Amino acid sequence: MVQAAAVNIPSLSAGNFATVYNLFSLAIACLLFTSLYLVVSQRQVAKQYRNAVIVSATVCAIAAYHYFRIFNNFEDSYPPGQTIDSAHQLSNIEFNEGYRYVDWFLTVPLLLLETVAVLALGRAASKKLLFKLIPASALMIALGYPGEITNEVVPRLVWGTLSTIPFLYLLYVLFVELSKSLERQPEEVKHTIKMLRIALVGLWGVYPIAYLFPILGGDFFGGEGGFVLKQAGYSIADILAKAAYGLAIYKVARVKSRLEDP
Amino acid sequence: MVQAAAVNIPSLSAGNFATVYNLFSLAIACLLFTSLYLVVSQRQVAKQYRNAVIVSATVCAIAAYHYFRIFNNFEDSYPPGQTIDSAHQLSNIEFNEGYRYVDWFLTVPLLLLETVAVLALGRAASKKLLFKLIPASALMIALGYPGEITNEVVPRLVWGTLSTIPFLYLLYVLFVELSKSLERQPEEVKHTIKMLRIALVGLWGVYPIAYLFPILGGDFFGGEGGFVLKQAGYSIADILAKAAYGLAIYKVARVKSRLEDP
Amino acid sequence: MVQAAAVNIPSLSAGNFATVYNLFSLAIACLLFTSLYLVVSQRQVAKQYRNAVIVSATVCAIAAYHYFRIFNNFEDSYPPGQTIDSAHQLSNIEFNEGYRYVDWFLTVPLLLLETVAVLALGRAASKKLLFKLIPASALMIALGYPGEITNEVVPRLVWGTLSTIPFLYLLYVLFVELSKSLERQPEEVKHTIKMLRIALVGLWGVYPIAYLFPILGGDFFGGEGGFVLKQAGYSIADILAKAAYGLAIYKVARVKSRLEDP
Amino acid sequence: MVQAAAVNIPSLSAGNFATVYNLFSLAIACLLFTSLYLVVSQRQVAKQYRNAVIVSATVCAIAAYHYFRIFNNFEDSYPPGQTIDSAHQLSNIEFNEGYRYVDWFLTVPLLLLETVAVLALGRAASKKLLFKLIPASALMIALGYPGEITNEVVPRLVWGTLSTIPFLYLLYVLFVELSKSLERQPEEVKHTIKMLRIALVGLWGVYPIAYLFPILGGDFFGGEGGFVLKQAGYSIADILAKAAYGLAIYKVARVKSRLEDP
Amino acid sequence: MVQAAAVNIPSLSAGNFATVYNLFSLAIACLLFTSLYLVVSQRQVAKQYRNAVIVSATVCAIAAYHYFRIFNNFEDSYPPGQTIDSAHQLSNIEFNEGYRYVDWFLTVPLLLLETVAVLALGRAASKKLLFKLIPASALMIALGYPGEITNEVVPRLVWGTLSTIPFLYLLYVLFVELSKSLERQPEEVKHTIKMLRIALVGLWGVYPIAYLFPILGGDFFGGEGGFVLKQAGYSIADILAKAAYGLAIYKVARVKSRLEDP
Ligand SMILES: CC1=C(/C=C/C(C)=C/C=C/C(C)=C/C=O)C(C)(C)CCC1
Ligand SMILES: CC1=C(/C=C/C(C)=C/C=C/C(C)=C/C=O)C(C)(C)CCC1
Ligand SMILES: CC1=C(/C=C/C(C)=C/C=C/C(C)=C/C=O)C(C)(C)CCC1
Ligand SMILES: CC1=C(/C=C/C(C)=C/C=C/C(C)=C/C=O)C(C)(C)CCC1
Ligand SMILES: CC1=C(/C=C/C(C)=C/C=C/C(C)=C/C=O)C(C)(C)CCC1
Ligand code: NA
Ligand code: NA
Ligand code: NA
Ligand code: NA
Ligand code: NA
Ligand code: NA
Ligand code: NA
Ligand code: NA
Ligand code: NA
Ligand code: NA
């Protein structure tokens, strides 16, 4: 069968190991301290915006927890070689991509909930929207997982394609349906909706691209290169889509608090 | 003697190990962060509902602690094999189902207390009800434990049956007795009572079913399959009966707070 | 010399190990989460009762810390045998009963302070009472320790008897002296005083009894049985005298808060 | 050269090890939970006294952190022997007295700052006083360290004497200079100043005495005895000078809060 | 090629190891407890200054996390030798300077943001200023990293020089541009701006100097000496530029709070 870069590639050069290692540590730091910052800052926003901030903090905390596990797992899967410059050989402990999917399974619906809450549509409209978005996001994650943990090109492509269907549906709902509701919104909210919508597409689009790296094949993408790029893609996208996004929501909540209760 | 799937089955395939491992990690994440979310959100509800929210947070924290122990214990009982694809052989450290029963012993009475508190019966009626429910729940857990840690079918069935007696009594009290009191309640509370009652039966019913999996025998249920299904059943039920249930109670408390003090 | 069950008995059956292990884990869970529950609930009581609740939380936290140490120590002292069913042989690391005495040395005076505070005697009367109770309790713990760490019957009995003198003095002060002051108290406080006084005697009386188990001798008490019973006695008494007692004090504080400031 | 008891004495009897071990654990418990108690109790005092309480909590937290390190370091430096009764031989990991000096370097200035704050002198007078006390205390710790980590009598005495010069200057400033300012203070503050001043001298005086134990020589002080006494002296003095002292400052702050805003 | 002191020097004397070890532990203590102190003290300042204090606390927490990693990494890279006095030989685990650069990458922009916030320029002026400072600081860190992890003199100098360009630009903006805005500020703010500006230059200037130590060559700087000096320089500068700086900002915020709302 056509082989993609294996999930558990047999060896990582010292430099590649260090790059991924430092990125995971960066992700832990960003996510953990954004979470703590948001919890401590909770009182800075008006009562009606606190739940948005607390959910953002929770999303970052969940992700920090999973990056902590991923970090330790990475150290166990690729222990140091004979010398500092030796490659790190894969041990008997697999590098468990399941942590990412467990993380996304919990955080993606919360991010959608968060976004819809910030849009401040009516209660009924919000419910209807989430009723479409949350099952679609769960399906997207669930269909992506079997493709992620296979070492072969064809099933990776098939599951990835299946996962892309609910993903495109998500984008459709966020673009087409929301654009309709956009007309009924006040001026400031319009801008926020557009900005967050674009951020979602721009950042969330990184995930399917990173997913494809190991498939590209060749000496680079089919080996360590594909692995490193995928980890870097997922990690940087996670930092931006959770921590930076959470800080943006906090800023919106703070500005609105100031406007409404000066 | 007729053998059920052993509590400590001798070996788990790499795939089965990963499934259980990821479920335990999911349970930790769900329970820990629901607990933190509820603690941080405490101030969002009126004073008279805070105890309900704090108890929900405590239930989730107790369970998170036990899943943390279960997770570490599982890693010690089934260490990695020679290669990533090897089965995980049972080590000399038992997989201790005692953690679950210690957990249930503490959390089931708290969940009942929580539910009764949310019903907002009078003080005397609440006391009378808990006086029936809490001893019954303690008995249910205590009688289930000896059946859980045996590898043989007959005692598993006997203790399970004995444990089912207080379990059915619990259901009886929650259905028959409460239905009486239901008539005297305002309209919104009626709906809540019915919903929570159904959730209790639907979710709590998963536990005795999961308990039975290892007994079913045959190649699948009598071996790894029965073990994996039981762990999955218990874990998913725990997530729903504690974390999702706690979030539902928080939502009720928040809505009531808004209605009573707009 | 006449031998009692050794502090560090040479071996524990798999079942006995599991019993003690699960009891220690239960104690950690009860004490840790009671402490967290009380800290989070602090605001539910009026300002004048908060110190009582915070001290109760501190007592449970100190004990949770020590049970955490005892739990890890127990695992190190009795490592797993060849198979899951093998007995756990004593390693080269002693099972350190010192943790319990360090714990009691800190928590028993705090519990007495707590109890006197709840009685709401005048400032001068409280001081006079604590001036008797606290040194007596310190003496009781200090005299008990040498008897606890000996493997011989006679010194165990001698130190235990010496320790019982301040213990009986404590009971005397709590019964005779307080009964006098009882007459001058309002009706509700009378009931509370009587209830707490009885709880103190009933629960604290478990400690000297558990202390005696290893002395009883014979096949059961002179071996593993005496060890297991002693650990079970101490652990269950600690859970009740700290966690349950702390929750009772919290309930009293909450009721009084409601009565005084409705 | 004349030898003092070595910093890293080659072996500790089981009993001596247990004594030091239990004292370190006692210190962790006292310092950690005093810190947590003070943080949680912060709101019990008026706004103007909160910084005093928070600094006290910080001092205890810093010390708890260092005792945690010292405790782990002690376990690594003196691992268990063949049997429970064997002496603990020094391993290849030194017992690092540096932790104590890092701790004192941070906590002694904070304790002085705390004490001066509680005296409630004017802003200018406080500044002038701290300008003398803090550099002197830093010098005292810095000069003591080289003497602490040497195994020889003469340098230990020389550095100890040099360190005593700023120490005596500290006492002089606290006694002579403050006694002057004492006359200008209200009646209650006078008593507090005298009490704290005496506590400082009485407790701080333990440190140079404990420092001398290993020098005394002979079979007892020149060996394990000197080591155990020094550790006991430092640890008990730390518990009293930080935890008990912090609780005293909290009590003062609480009484003053009650007097000023009843 | 001309060699500088290697990043991973092959061996450290016992004394050098202890010096660096104790400095890292000091850094953890300073940064962690400054962070906790600031979080707990948050309420002591007026609402408009809380974000400044929370960001300072976050900077210290991020750095404490990284020093914790650096500390553990240092222990793993230079394990103890045969005896306490033996040199610590480099193991097969590299001493990862990446932690520092990840840390700076996050904390330097936050410190600049913090400083600009404290200057209380208008919203537009602040934005414009940060738009210059933050990218320059990111560039400075990014260009310094490749020079830090090389063992050769020439690339170390080249990257260091490139990194110095944005560094000097930072100083220019902080001195020249801010001096302009200085004229439009009230009297107290002028003093603060000048003081903080000088602190920034004085402390931040330590980093490029410490960076140069391993280049100086010769027996001392080219070996352990250069390594120890570099670690000491970075660590002490980090303590002052984060913890001491954060405390200074807190003091400013507290004074301003008192002035504005007495
Ligand atoms: C379309 C697609 C995918 C999409 C993943 C996405 C969109 C993940 C988003 C994660 C977020 C936003 C996490 C941060 O909280 C997969 C599963 C990689 C599989 C390949 C196809
Ligand atoms: C009837 C029955 C059982 C019931 C267990 C239940 C009902 C557990 C509920 C646990 C909950 C609700 C935990 C979450 O907090 C056992 C003991 C498996 C033994 C077999 C018979
Ligand atoms: C009389 C007696 C004893 C009493 C111990 C007691 C009464 C301990 C109470 C502990 C508590 C209440 C802890 C919970 O916080 C000892 C020392 C066993 C030694 C034998 C004689
Ligand atoms: C005079 C003298 C010393 C004094 C030490 C003191 C006075 C330490 C105080 C520490 C405190 C108060 C810590 C608690 O926070 C040394 C250094 C042992 C060296 C020998 C001479
Ligand atoms: C100019 C220069 C450097 C400057 C580093 C600086 C200025 C770091 C500041 C760090 C701070 C302030 C951290 C505390 O939060 C490097 C990268 C060493 C490389 C050599 C040239
Ligand atoms: Na490496
Ligand atoms: Na792991
Ligand atoms: Na595996
Ligand atoms: Na365990
Ligand atoms: Na231990
Ligand atoms: Na066992
Ligand atoms: Na020993
Ligand atoms: Na250590
Ligand atoms: Na060494
Ligand atoms: Na590490």
Short mmCIF file of N, CA, C and O in Angstrom, two decimals, chain C residues 27-61:
data_model
loop_
_atom_site.label_atom_id
_atom_site.label_comp_id
_atom_site.label_asym_id
_atom_site.label_seq_id
_atom_site.Cartn_x
_atom_site.Cartn_y
_atom_site.Cartn_z
N ALA C 27 -9.28 8.23 52.61
CA ALA C 27 -8.99 9.31 53.57
C ALA C 27 -8.49 10.56 52.83
O ALA C 27 -8.93 11.67 53.13
N ILE C 28 -7.59 10.38 51.86
CA ILE C 28 -7.12 11.53 51.08
C ILE C 28 -8.30 12.24 50.42
O ILE C 28 -8.46 13.46 50.52
N ALA C 29 -9.15 11.44 49.74
CA ALA C 29 -10.28 12.04 49.03
C ALA C 29 -11.20 12.80 49.99
O ALA C 29 -11.58 13.95 49.74
N CYS C 30 -11.56 12.17 51.11
CA CYS C 30 -12.47 12.81 52.07
C CYS C 30 -11.88 14.10 52.62
O CYS C 30 -12.55 15.13 52.68
N LEU C 31 -10.63 14.05 53.02
CA LEU C 31 -10.02 15.19 53.71
C LEU C 31 -9.72 16.31 52.73
O LEU C 31 -9.98 17.48 53.01
N LEU C 32 -9.15 15.96 51.56
CA LEU C 32 -8.80 16.98 50.58
C LEU C 32 -10.04 17.74 50.09
O LEU C 32 -10.06 18.96 50.05
N PHE C 33 -11.10 16.99 49.75
CA PHE C 33 -12.24 17.66 49.13
C PHE C 33 -13.14 18.32 50.17
O PHE C 33 -13.83 19.29 49.86
N THR C 34 -13.12 17.81 51.41
CA THR C 34 -13.81 18.57 52.47
C THR C 34 -13.10 19.91 52.65
O THR C 34 -13.76 20.96 52.79
N SER C 35 -11.78 19.89 52.63
CA SER C 35 -11.02 21.13 52.78
C SER C 35 -11.35 22.11 51.66
O SER C 35 -11.66 23.28 51.91
N LEU C 36 -11.32 21.64 50.42
CA LEU C 36 -11.63 22.52 49.29
C LEU C 36 -13.07 23.02 49.36
O LEU C 36 -13.35 24.19 49.12
N TYR C 37 -13.99 22.12 49.71
CA TYR C 37 -15.40 22.50 49.84
C TYR C 37 -15.56 23.61 50.86
O TYR C 37 -16.28 24.59 50.63
N LEU C 38 -14.87 23.48 52.00
CA LEU C 38 -15.01 24.49 53.05
C LEU C 38 -14.39 25.82 52.63
O LEU C 38 -14.94 26.88 52.91
N VAL C 39 -13.24 25.78 51.94
CA VAL C 39 -12.62 27.03 51.47
C VAL C 39 -13.56 27.74 50.49
O VAL C 39 -13.81 28.94 50.61
N VAL C 40 -14.09 26.99 49.54
CA VAL C 40 -14.95 27.59 48.53
C VAL C 40 -16.26 28.08 49.15
O VAL C 40 -16.87 29.04 48.68
N SER C 41 -16.69 27.43 50.23
CA SER C 41 -17.97 27.78 50.86
C SER C 41 -17.85 28.89 51.88
O SER C 41 -18.88 29.35 52.41
N GLN C 42 -16.63 29.28 52.20
CA GLN C 42 -16.34 30.30 53.21
C GLN C 42 -17.32 31.47 53.22
O GLN C 42 -17.80 31.92 54.26
N ARG C 43 -17.63 31.99 52.03
CA ARG C 43 -18.49 33.16 51.92
C ARG C 43 -19.95 32.90 52.28
O ARG C 43 -20.73 33.84 52.39
N GLN C 44 -20.32 31.64 52.42
CA GLN C 44 -21.71 31.31 52.73
C GLN C 44 -22.06 31.60 54.18
O GLN C 44 -23.23 31.56 54.55
N VAL C 45 -21.06 31.85 55.03
CA VAL C 45 -21.36 32.11 56.45
C VAL C 45 -21.02 33.56 56.79
O VAL C 45 -20.21 34.20 56.11
N ALA C 46 -21.64 34.06 57.86
CA ALA C 46 -21.41 35.45 58.28
C ALA C 46 -19.96 35.62 58.72
O ALA C 46 -19.29 34.67 59.10
N LYS C 47 -19.51 36.90 58.67
CA LYS C 47 -18.10 37.21 58.92
C LYS C 47 -17.58 36.63 60.23
O LYS C 47 -16.45 36.16 60.29
N GLN C 48 -18.42 36.67 61.29
CA GLN C 48 -17.91 36.24 62.59
C GLN C 48 -17.70 34.72 62.68
O GLN C 48 -17.05 34.24 63.61
N TYR C 49 -18.22 33.95 61.74
CA TYR C 49 -18.04 32.50 61.77
C TYR C 49 -17.00 32.02 60.76
O TYR C 49 -16.72 30.84 60.67
N ARG C 50 -16.45 32.96 59.97
CA ARG C 50 -15.53 32.51 58.91
C ARG C 50 -14.27 31.87 59.44
O ARG C 50 -13.77 30.91 58.87
N ASN C 51 -13.75 32.41 60.55
CA ASN C 51 -12.50 31.84 61.05
C ASN C 51 -12.70 30.38 61.45
O ASN C 51 -11.84 29.54 61.18
N ALA C 52 -13.85 30.08 62.04
CA ALA C 52 -14.14 28.69 62.41
C ALA C 52 -14.09 27.79 61.17
O ALA C 52 -13.50 26.71 61.20
N VAL C 53 -14.70 28.26 60.08
CA VAL C 53 -14.74 27.46 58.86
C VAL C 53 -13.34 27.34 58.24
O VAL C 53 -12.93 26.26 57.79
N ILE C 54 -12.58 28.44 58.25
CA ILE C 54 -11.23 28.40 57.67
C ILE C 54 -10.32 27.46 58.48
O ILE C 54 -9.53 26.71 57.91
N VAL C 55 -10.44 27.50 59.80
CA VAL C 55 -9.62 26.59 60.61
C VAL C 55 -10.01 25.14 60.33
O VAL C 55 -9.14 24.26 60.21
N SER C 56 -11.31 24.86 60.20
CA SER C 56 -11.74 23.50 59.85
C SER C 56 -11.13 23.06 58.52
O SER C 56 -10.65 21.93 58.37
N ALA C 57 -11.15 23.97 57.55
CA ALA C 57 -10.55 23.66 56.24
C ALA C 57 -9.06 23.41 56.38
O ALA C 57 -8.51 22.49 55.75
N THR C 58 -8.39 24.19 57.23
CA THR C 58 -6.95 24.01 57.42
C THR C 58 -6.65 22.66 58.06
O THR C 58 -5.71 21.96 57.65
N VAL C 59 -7.45 22.26 59.07
CA VAL C 59 -7.26 20.96 59.70
C VAL C 59 -7.35 19.85 58.65
O VAL C 59 -6.50 18.95 58.60
N CYS C 60 -8.38 19.91 57.80
CA CYS C 60 -8.54 18.87 56.77
C CYS C 60 -7.39 18.89 55.77
O CYS C 60 -6.94 17.85 55.31
N ALA C 61 -6.91 20.08 55.43
CA ALA C 61 -5.81 20.19 54.48
C ALA C 61 -4.52 19.60 55.06
O ALA C 61 -3.80 18.87 54.38
#
